[in-house]
Coordinates of C-alpha atoms and ligand atoms in Angstrom, one line a residue:
M178 CA 107.9 57.1 164.5
T179 CA 107.8 55.4 161.2
A180 CA 106.2 56.9 158.2
S181 CA 103.0 54.8 158.6
S182 CA 102.4 55.7 162.2
S183 CA 103.3 59.3 161.5
Q184 CA 100.1 59.9 159.5
R185 CA 98.1 60.8 162.5
I186 CA 100.9 63.1 163.8
I187 CA 101.2 65.0 160.6
A188 CA 97.4 65.5 160.3
D189 CA 97.1 66.7 163.9
H190 CA 99.9 69.2 163.9
P191 CA 99.6 71.5 160.9
E192 CA 102.3 74.1 160.6
E193 CA 101.1 77.6 161.5
E194 CA 101.8 81.0 160.1
C195 CA 105.6 81.2 159.8
A196 CA 108.4 83.1 158.1
V197 CA 111.1 81.7 155.9
F198 CA 114.3 83.4 154.9
G199 CA 117.2 82.2 152.6
I200 CA 120.5 83.6 151.4
Y201 CA 123.3 82.8 149.1
D202 CA 126.0 85.3 150.2
T203 CA 129.3 85.3 148.4
A204 CA 130.7 87.4 151.2
G205 CA 130.3 84.3 153.3
D206 CA 128.4 85.5 156.3
A207 CA 125.1 83.8 155.4
A208 CA 124.2 82.8 159.0
R209 CA 124.5 86.3 160.4
M210 CA 122.5 87.8 157.5
T211 CA 119.8 85.1 158.1
Y212 CA 119.7 86.2 161.7
F213 CA 119.1 89.8 160.7
G214 CA 116.4 88.7 158.2
L215 CA 114.6 86.6 160.8
Q216 CA 114.6 89.4 163.2
A217 CA 112.7 91.5 160.6
L218 CA 110.3 88.6 160.2
Q219 CA 109.8 87.9 163.9
H220 CA 106.2 89.1 163.8
R221 CA 105.3 86.0 161.8
G222 CA 106.3 83.6 164.5
Q223 CA 107.6 83.7 168.0
E224 CA 107.6 80.1 169.1
S225 CA 110.8 78.8 167.6
A226 CA 113.7 79.9 165.4
G227 CA 116.3 78.1 163.4
I228 CA 119.1 78.5 160.9
A229 CA 120.7 75.9 158.7
V230 CA 123.9 76.6 156.8
D231 CA 125.5 74.8 153.8
D232 CA 129.3 75.2 153.3
G233 CA 129.3 73.0 150.2
A234 CA 130.4 69.9 152.0
S235 CA 128.0 69.7 154.9
I236 CA 124.9 71.2 156.4
Q237 CA 124.7 72.4 160.0
V238 CA 121.6 73.5 161.8
K239 CA 120.8 75.3 165.1
K240 CA 117.2 75.6 166.2
D241 CA 115.3 75.9 169.4
L242 CA 112.2 77.3 171.1
G243 CA 112.2 81.1 171.6
L244 CA 112.6 84.4 169.8
V245 CA 115.4 84.8 167.3
T246 CA 117.5 86.8 169.7
E247 CA 117.0 84.1 172.4
V248 CA 118.0 81.2 170.2
F249 CA 121.1 82.7 168.7
S250 CA 124.2 84.1 170.3
E251 CA 127.4 85.5 168.9
Q252 CA 129.1 82.2 169.6
N253 CA 126.6 79.9 167.9
L254 CA 126.3 82.2 164.9
T255 CA 130.0 82.3 164.4
R256 CA 130.0 78.5 164.3
L257 CA 127.5 78.4 161.5
E258 CA 129.8 78.9 158.5
G259 CA 128.8 78.7 154.9
V260 CA 127.7 80.7 151.9
A261 CA 124.1 79.3 151.7
A262 CA 121.7 79.5 154.6
I263 CA 118.0 79.2 155.4
G264 CA 116.1 80.4 158.4
H265 CA 112.7 80.1 159.9
C266 CA 110.6 81.4 162.7
R267 CA 107.4 79.6 163.7
Y268 CA 104.1 80.7 165.0
S269 CA 102.7 79.1 168.1
T270 CA 99.8 76.7 167.7
S271 CA 96.8 77.8 169.8
G272 CA 96.5 75.9 173.0
E273 CA 99.6 73.7 172.5
V274 CA 102.9 73.7 174.2
G275 CA 105.5 74.2 171.5
S276 CA 107.8 71.4 170.7
V277 CA 111.4 71.7 169.4
Q278 CA 110.7 68.7 167.2
S279 CA 108.4 71.0 165.1
A280 CA 111.1 73.7 164.8
H281 CA 112.5 74.3 161.3
P282 CA 114.7 74.0 159.3
F283 CA 114.5 70.2 158.9
V284 CA 117.7 68.6 157.8
V285 CA 117.2 65.2 156.3
Q286 CA 119.3 62.6 154.5
V287 CA 118.3 60.0 151.9
G288 CA 121.2 58.0 150.5
S289 CA 123.9 60.6 149.9
T290 CA 121.5 63.5 149.4
R291 CA 121.3 65.9 152.3
V292 CA 118.6 68.6 152.3
A293 CA 117.6 71.4 154.7
L294 CA 114.1 72.8 154.3
A295 CA 112.0 75.5 155.9
H296 CA 108.3 76.0 155.2
N297 CA 105.6 78.6 155.6
G298 CA 102.1 77.2 155.0
T299 CA 100.4 73.9 155.5
L300 CA 100.3 70.8 153.3
T301 CA 96.7 69.6 153.1
N302 CA 97.4 66.0 152.0
P303 CA 99.4 64.4 154.8
G304 CA 98.0 60.9 154.0
E305 CA 99.4 61.0 150.5
L306 CA 102.8 62.2 151.7
V307 CA 103.0 59.3 154.1
D308 CA 101.9 56.9 151.4
Y309 CA 104.6 58.2 149.1
L310 CA 107.3 57.8 151.8
E311 CA 106.1 54.3 152.6
N312 CA 106.3 53.3 149.0
A313 CA 109.7 54.9 148.7
H314 CA 110.9 52.9 151.8
V315 CA 111.7 56.0 153.7
H316 CA 111.1 54.8 157.3
E317 CA 112.3 57.8 159.3
E318 CA 110.8 59.6 162.2
I319 CA 108.5 62.3 160.8
H320 CA 106.9 65.0 162.9
T321 CA 105.3 67.4 160.5
D322 CA 104.1 67.9 157.0
S323 CA 107.2 70.0 156.3
E324 CA 109.6 67.2 157.4
A325 CA 107.7 64.8 155.1
A326 CA 108.3 67.3 152.3
A327 CA 112.0 67.5 153.0
Y328 CA 112.2 63.7 152.8
I329 CA 110.3 63.6 149.5
I330 CA 112.6 66.2 148.0
A331 CA 115.7 64.4 149.2
H332 CA 114.4 61.0 147.9
E333 CA 113.5 62.5 144.5
T334 CA 116.9 64.3 144.3
E335 CA 118.7 61.1 145.1
K336 CA 116.9 59.4 142.2
S337 CA 117.4 62.2 139.6
G338 CA 120.7 63.8 140.9
S339 CA 119.1 67.2 140.5
V340 CA 117.7 69.2 143.4
T341 CA 115.5 71.3 141.0
A342 CA 114.1 68.1 139.5
G343 CA 113.6 66.7 143.0
I344 CA 111.6 69.8 144.1
A345 CA 109.6 69.7 140.9
A346 CA 108.7 66.0 141.5
A347 CA 107.7 66.8 145.1
M348 CA 105.5 69.6 143.8
Q349 CA 103.5 67.0 142.0
I350 CA 102.8 65.3 145.3
M351 CA 102.4 68.2 147.7
R352 CA 99.0 69.9 148.0
G353 CA 98.0 73.0 149.9
A354 CA 100.0 76.1 150.8
Y355 CA 103.8 76.2 150.7
A356 CA 106.4 78.9 150.4
M357 CA 109.6 76.9 151.0
V358 CA 113.3 77.4 151.0
V359 CA 115.8 74.6 150.7
I360 CA 119.6 74.4 150.8
A361 CA 121.3 71.4 149.1
Q362 CA 124.5 70.8 147.2
G363 CA 125.8 74.2 148.0
A364 CA 122.9 76.2 146.5
L365 CA 119.7 77.9 147.7
Y366 CA 116.3 77.1 146.3
A367 CA 113.0 78.9 146.8
F368 CA 109.6 77.8 145.5
R369 CA 105.9 78.5 146.0
D370 CA 102.8 76.4 145.6
P371 CA 100.9 76.7 142.3
H372 CA 98.2 79.0 143.8
G373 CA 100.8 81.3 145.4
I374 CA 98.9 81.3 148.7
R375 CA 101.8 82.3 150.9
P376 CA 104.1 85.2 149.9
L377 CA 107.8 84.7 148.9
T378 CA 110.1 87.3 147.3
A379 CA 113.7 87.1 146.1
G380 CA 116.2 90.0 145.8
K381 CA 119.8 90.7 144.9
L382 CA 122.4 91.5 147.5
P383 CA 124.6 94.6 147.0
G384 CA 127.9 92.8 147.3
G385 CA 126.8 89.8 145.1
G386 CA 124.5 87.0 146.0
W387 CA 120.8 86.7 146.7
A388 CA 118.2 86.6 149.4
V389 CA 114.7 85.3 149.6
A390 CA 112.1 86.1 152.3
S391 CA 108.5 85.6 153.2
E392 CA 108.1 89.4 153.2
T393 CA 110.1 92.2 151.6
C394 CA 110.9 93.7 155.1
G395 CA 113.2 90.8 155.5
L396 CA 115.0 91.7 152.3
D397 CA 115.2 95.4 153.1
I398 CA 117.3 94.6 156.2
V399 CA 120.0 92.9 154.2
G400 CA 120.0 95.6 151.6
A401 CA 118.6 93.4 148.8
D402 CA 117.1 95.2 145.8
E403 CA 115.8 94.2 142.3
L404 CA 113.1 92.4 144.1
R405 CA 111.2 89.7 142.3
D406 CA 108.3 87.6 143.7
V407 CA 108.7 83.9 143.4
G408 CA 105.8 83.1 141.0
P409 CA 103.2 80.4 141.7
G410 CA 104.7 77.0 140.9
E411 CA 108.2 78.4 140.2
V412 CA 111.4 77.0 141.5
I413 CA 114.3 79.5 141.8
R414 CA 117.8 78.3 142.2
L415 CA 120.4 80.7 143.6
N416 CA 124.2 80.0 143.6
K417 CA 127.5 81.3 142.3
E418 CA 126.2 81.0 138.7
G419 CA 123.3 83.4 139.5
M420 CA 119.6 82.9 139.5
T421 CA 117.9 80.1 137.5
V422 CA 114.2 80.1 137.3
T423 CA 112.2 77.0 136.3
Q424 CA 108.4 76.3 136.4
G425 CA 108.3 73.3 138.8
T426 CA 104.6 72.8 138.3
A427 CA 102.0 74.6 136.2
P428 CA 100.5 77.7 137.9
A429 CA 96.9 77.2 139.0
H430 CA 94.2 79.8 139.7
R431 CA 96.0 82.5 141.7
S432 CA 94.8 82.6 145.4
T433 CA 97.2 84.8 147.4
C434 CA 96.1 85.0 151.1
I435 CA 94.3 88.3 151.5
F436 CA 94.7 88.1 155.3
E437 CA 98.4 88.8 154.8
Y438 CA 97.4 92.4 153.8
V439 CA 94.8 92.7 156.6
Y440 CA 96.9 91.5 159.5
F441 CA 99.9 89.2 159.1
A442 CA 102.4 91.0 157.0
R443 CA 104.4 94.0 158.3
P444 CA 103.0 97.3 156.9
D445 CA 106.4 98.1 155.3
S446 CA 106.2 94.9 153.2
V447 CA 105.1 94.7 149.6
I448 CA 103.4 91.5 148.6
D449 CA 103.1 90.6 144.9
G450 CA 103.7 94.2 144.1
R451 CA 101.1 95.6 146.5
T452 CA 102.0 97.7 149.6
V453 CA 100.6 96.4 152.8
Y454 CA 100.5 99.8 154.5
Q455 CA 98.6 101.4 151.6
S456 CA 96.3 98.5 151.4
R457 CA 95.3 98.9 155.0
V458 CA 94.8 102.7 154.6
S459 CA 92.5 102.0 151.7
M460 CA 90.6 99.4 153.7
G461 CA 89.9 102.1 156.2
R462 CA 88.8 104.5 153.5
M463 CA 86.5 101.9 152.0
L464 CA 85.0 101.2 155.4
A465 CA 84.3 104.9 156.0
H466 CA 82.2 104.8 152.7
E467 CA 80.5 101.5 153.5
A468 CA 79.8 102.0 157.2
P469 CA 80.0 105.7 158.3
A470 CA 79.6 106.7 161.9
Q471 CA 78.8 109.9 163.9
A472 CA 81.8 110.4 166.2
D473 CA 84.4 112.8 167.6
L474 CA 87.5 110.8 167.1
V475 CA 88.9 107.8 165.1
L476 CA 91.3 105.5 167.0
G477 CA 93.3 102.6 165.6
V478 CA 94.0 99.5 167.6
P479 CA 97.8 99.4 167.4
D480 CA 99.6 98.3 165.4
S481 CA 97.6 96.7 162.5
G482 CA 94.5 98.8 163.1
V483 CA 96.2 102.2 162.8
P484 CA 96.6 102.6 159.0
G485 CA 92.9 101.6 158.6
A486 CA 92.0 104.3 161.2
L487 CA 94.0 106.9 159.2
G488 CA 92.0 105.9 156.1
F489 CA 88.7 106.1 157.9
S490 CA 89.6 109.5 159.2
Q491 CA 90.7 110.8 155.8
V492 CA 87.3 109.9 154.2
S493 CA 85.0 110.7 157.1
G494 CA 86.8 113.9 158.1
I495 CA 86.6 112.8 161.8
P496 CA 90.0 113.6 163.4
F497 CA 92.4 110.7 164.0
A498 CA 93.7 110.4 167.5
D499 CA 96.4 108.4 169.2
G500 CA 94.2 107.1 172.1
I501 CA 95.4 103.5 172.7
V502 CA 98.9 102.9 173.9
K503 CA 100.6 99.6 173.1
N504 CA 103.1 97.9 175.3
R505 CA 105.8 96.9 172.7
Y506 CA 107.3 94.2 174.9
T507 CA 104.6 91.6 174.7
H508 CA 104.0 88.9 172.1
R509 CA 100.8 88.9 170.1
T510 CA 98.0 88.0 172.5
F511 CA 96.5 85.5 170.1
I512 CA 99.3 83.0 170.9
E513 CA 98.4 82.7 174.6
P514 CA 97.2 79.2 175.2
T515 CA 94.1 79.7 177.3
Q516 CA 91.2 82.1 177.2
A517 CA 91.9 83.6 180.6
L518 CA 95.6 84.3 179.7
R519 CA 94.5 85.8 176.4
R520 CA 92.2 88.3 178.2
Q521 CA 95.0 89.2 180.6
G522 CA 97.4 89.5 177.7
I523 CA 95.1 92.1 176.0
R524 CA 95.2 94.2 179.2
I525 CA 99.0 94.0 179.3
K526 CA 99.2 94.9 175.6
L527 CA 96.8 97.7 175.2
N528 CA 96.0 100.7 177.5
P529 CA 93.6 103.5 176.6
L530 CA 94.6 107.2 177.2
P531 CA 91.9 108.9 179.4
S532 CA 93.0 112.4 178.5
V533 CA 92.3 111.7 174.8
I534 CA 89.1 109.7 175.0
A535 CA 87.1 110.6 178.1
G536 CA 83.6 111.9 177.1
K537 CA 84.3 111.3 173.4
R538 CA 82.3 109.3 170.8
L539 CA 84.9 107.0 169.3
V540 CA 85.3 105.1 166.0
V541 CA 87.7 102.3 166.9
V542 CA 89.3 100.6 163.9
D543 CA 90.8 97.1 164.2
D544 CA 92.2 94.7 161.6
S545 CA 90.0 91.7 162.4
I546 CA 87.8 89.9 164.9
V547 CA 88.6 86.2 165.3
R548 CA 87.4 84.9 168.7
G549 CA 86.3 88.4 169.8
N550 CA 88.4 88.5 173.0
T551 CA 90.4 91.5 171.9
A552 CA 87.4 93.6 170.9
K553 CA 85.3 92.7 173.9
E554 CA 88.1 93.5 176.4
L555 CA 89.0 96.7 174.5
V556 CA 85.4 98.0 174.4
Q557 CA 85.2 97.4 178.1
M558 CA 88.5 99.2 178.8
L559 CA 87.4 102.2 176.6
R560 CA 84.1 102.5 178.5
D561 CA 85.9 102.2 181.8
T562 CA 88.1 105.1 180.7
G563 CA 85.1 107.3 180.0
A564 CA 84.4 106.9 176.3
A565 CA 80.9 108.1 175.5
E566 CA 80.3 105.8 172.6
V567 CA 82.3 103.0 170.9
H568 CA 81.7 102.3 167.2
L569 CA 83.8 99.3 166.1
R570 CA 84.9 99.2 162.5
I571 CA 86.8 96.1 161.2
I572 CA 88.9 96.4 158.0
C573 CA 88.0 92.9 156.8
P574 CA 84.8 90.8 156.5
E575 CA 83.6 88.5 159.3
V576 CA 85.9 85.6 159.9
K577 CA 83.6 82.6 159.7
W578 CA 85.7 79.7 158.5
P579 CA 89.0 78.2 159.6
C580 CA 92.1 78.5 157.6
F581 CA 93.8 75.3 156.4
Y582 CA 96.7 77.0 154.7
G583 CA 99.0 78.0 157.5
I584 CA 97.2 80.6 159.6
D585 CA 95.8 79.7 162.9
T586 CA 92.3 81.2 162.9
A587 CA 90.8 78.8 165.4
A588 CA 88.1 76.2 165.0
R589 CA 84.7 77.2 163.8
G590 CA 83.2 76.9 167.2
Q591 CA 85.5 79.5 168.5
L592 CA 85.1 82.0 165.7
L593 CA 82.8 84.8 166.9
S594 CA 81.2 85.5 163.5
A595 CA 80.6 81.8 162.8
N596 CA 78.3 81.7 165.7
M597 CA 76.7 85.2 165.9
D598 CA 75.3 87.6 163.3
V599 CA 76.6 91.2 163.3
E600 CA 73.9 92.5 165.7
E601 CA 74.4 89.6 168.1
A602 CA 78.2 90.1 168.0
R603 CA 77.7 93.9 168.6
A604 CA 75.7 93.2 171.7
W605 CA 78.1 90.6 173.0
L606 CA 81.1 92.9 172.4
G607 CA 79.2 95.7 174.2
A608 CA 79.8 98.2 171.3
D609 CA 77.3 100.9 170.2
S610 CA 77.7 99.8 166.6
L611 CA 79.8 97.3 164.7
A612 CA 80.6 97.0 161.0
F613 CA 82.9 94.9 158.8
L614 CA 84.4 95.8 155.4
S615 CA 82.7 93.9 152.6
E616 CA 84.6 91.3 150.5
A617 CA 84.4 93.6 147.4
G618 CA 85.6 96.6 149.5
L619 CA 88.6 94.5 150.8
I620 CA 89.6 93.4 147.3
D621 CA 89.3 96.9 145.9
A622 CA 91.4 98.2 148.7
V623 CA 94.2 95.7 148.1
R624 CA 94.1 96.3 144.4
G625 CA 94.4 100.0 144.9
Y626 CA 90.9 101.0 143.6
G627 CA 89.3 104.2 145.0
P628 CA 86.6 103.9 147.6
T629 CA 83.4 102.3 146.4
V630 CA 80.1 101.8 148.0
D631 CA 79.2 99.1 145.5
A632 CA 79.3 95.9 147.5
T633 CA 77.4 94.0 144.9
T634 CA 80.3 93.6 142.4
D635 CA 81.4 90.1 141.8
R636 CA 85.0 91.0 141.5
C637 CA 85.7 89.4 144.8
T638 CA 85.2 85.8 143.8
H639 CA 87.5 85.8 140.8
D640 CA 90.3 88.1 141.7
G641 CA 93.4 86.1 142.5
F642 CA 93.0 86.1 146.3
C643 CA 92.1 83.5 148.8
L644 CA 89.1 84.7 150.9
A645 CA 88.2 81.3 152.3
C646 CA 88.2 82.3 156.0
F647 CA 85.5 84.9 155.1
N648 CA 83.4 83.0 152.5
G649 CA 84.3 79.3 152.9
E650 CA 85.4 79.0 149.2
Y651 CA 88.6 77.1 149.7
P652 CA 91.0 77.3 146.6
V653 CA 92.6 73.9 147.4
R654 CA 90.8 70.8 148.5
Ligands
AMP878 P1 90.5 87.8 168.8 O1 90.7 88.3 170.2 O2 90.5 86.3 168.8 O3 89.3 88.4 168.1 O4 91.8 88.3 168.0 C1 91.7 89.3 167.1 C2 93.0 90.0 167.0 O5 94.1 89.0 166.9 C3 93.1 90.8 165.8 O6 92.8 92.1 166.0 C4 94.5 90.6 165.3 O7 95.3 91.7 165.9 C5 95.0 89.3 165.8 N1 94.8 88.2 164.9 C6 93.9 88.1 163.9 N2 94.1 86.9 163.2 C7 95.1 86.3 163.8 C8 95.7 85.0 163.6 N3 95.3 84.2 162.7 N4 96.7 84.7 164.5 C9 97.1 85.5 165.4 N5 96.5 86.7 165.7 C10 95.5 87.1 164.9
SF4_879 FE1 94.5 83.5 154.2 FE2 92.0 83.2 155.1 FE3 92.8 82.0 152.8 FE4 93.8 81.2 155.2 S1 91.7 81.0 154.5 S2 95.0 81.5 153.3 S3 93.9 83.2 156.3 S4 92.6 84.2 153.2

């Protein structure tokens, strides 16, 4: 596929929610450390995994469809020798069979410049990327926006001789959400779009060297400390000389994805200095203020609904109970390709405990409602198990708009709240009551403010977060 005919391909296959990891490890076991980092980040993508390693002279890559532990063996990890490595795991696109051609990292060559790149996010101007590559006479097969970015960086690096300058030049061309890691010329680079939409943090390794990861839980596992977020528009270079920070492009209005706090990130991660677990507890506390309920027990839908349920219980005084058991050996249900499989997947994943819930009025706290399948199936299961009442409480506002920045939230037609108001949704889900956290309540929760009942504040629109899937106000064209 040449650059010109790849335009349609890039536009039709945006990258979904993913994880990136990178390491410059003077101890020389960069690939194995990346393998551990990716395992900690596996919740961000289960479709494919890949690692690329730079030994100073050449770049090797191993990637395939599957979980990190399925793609890598002792044998192939041992073969990936080098001090600098990057890794990636990729989220499945809804309804599509995964392709290894979309697996990261992408290793590309322009002239004598070889670059490996992994990306979390989505570039929203594929046409301009293709035009650039055409004008630059780069006529390679290109399958995704991320691969186009790798070629642009390689081309600009070949022109200037500097990878940092090559990345900075590419940042002038790329639009949308990107948290990227690159290895080239024996060094590791990490950079983030000017709005800081997707998270990216760097840290220092105990034995010398550096690591970067989409979430801090990926850095914890390799023992990194002195953590530092990669700032919006920054380019960080990590090599034997240490860390060099440059502003690749001017920072724009900060728009960090608030959905990371609601659902995507692991609770033990800290994003831009804010703890995901505490944010979720606070969301539940806010919700108890905004939408109280008369009930006997508060349950959380495991895993991401549980901290919110604890918060709801703390403020309402209704006891928290462990009433829904989760099967740990299933993938997230959202990634199942068809509606029927998704519903079956929910039954495999969640099972209510009759001894806890029979005859009880329940508040059930979940992180979000997207298509509504999980909530509908769950309400039915709870009723079948003998619940007297089910009051659904959701720790974010109604998801009404698709995400164009790297999270698969489905098309508008499939989003429950884009098509039904709260009362219609309640009736369709079969719940006794249904309430969503307000935008202001969500922002206050993430910022660590105390519970507030004031949903009229305008803080929510100017506060450094992207909330576009709730309010349609997209920070990037
Ligand atoms: P649904 O059944 O479509 O309403 O899915 C809602 C559930 O899927 C939520 O409770 C989350 O656990 C999870 N979820 C929310 N957003 C996403 C997303 N963008 N991708 C994958 N899973 C999601
Ligand atoms: Fe996150 Fe929603 Fe914005 Fe997408 S639209 S970046 S999911 S807040």
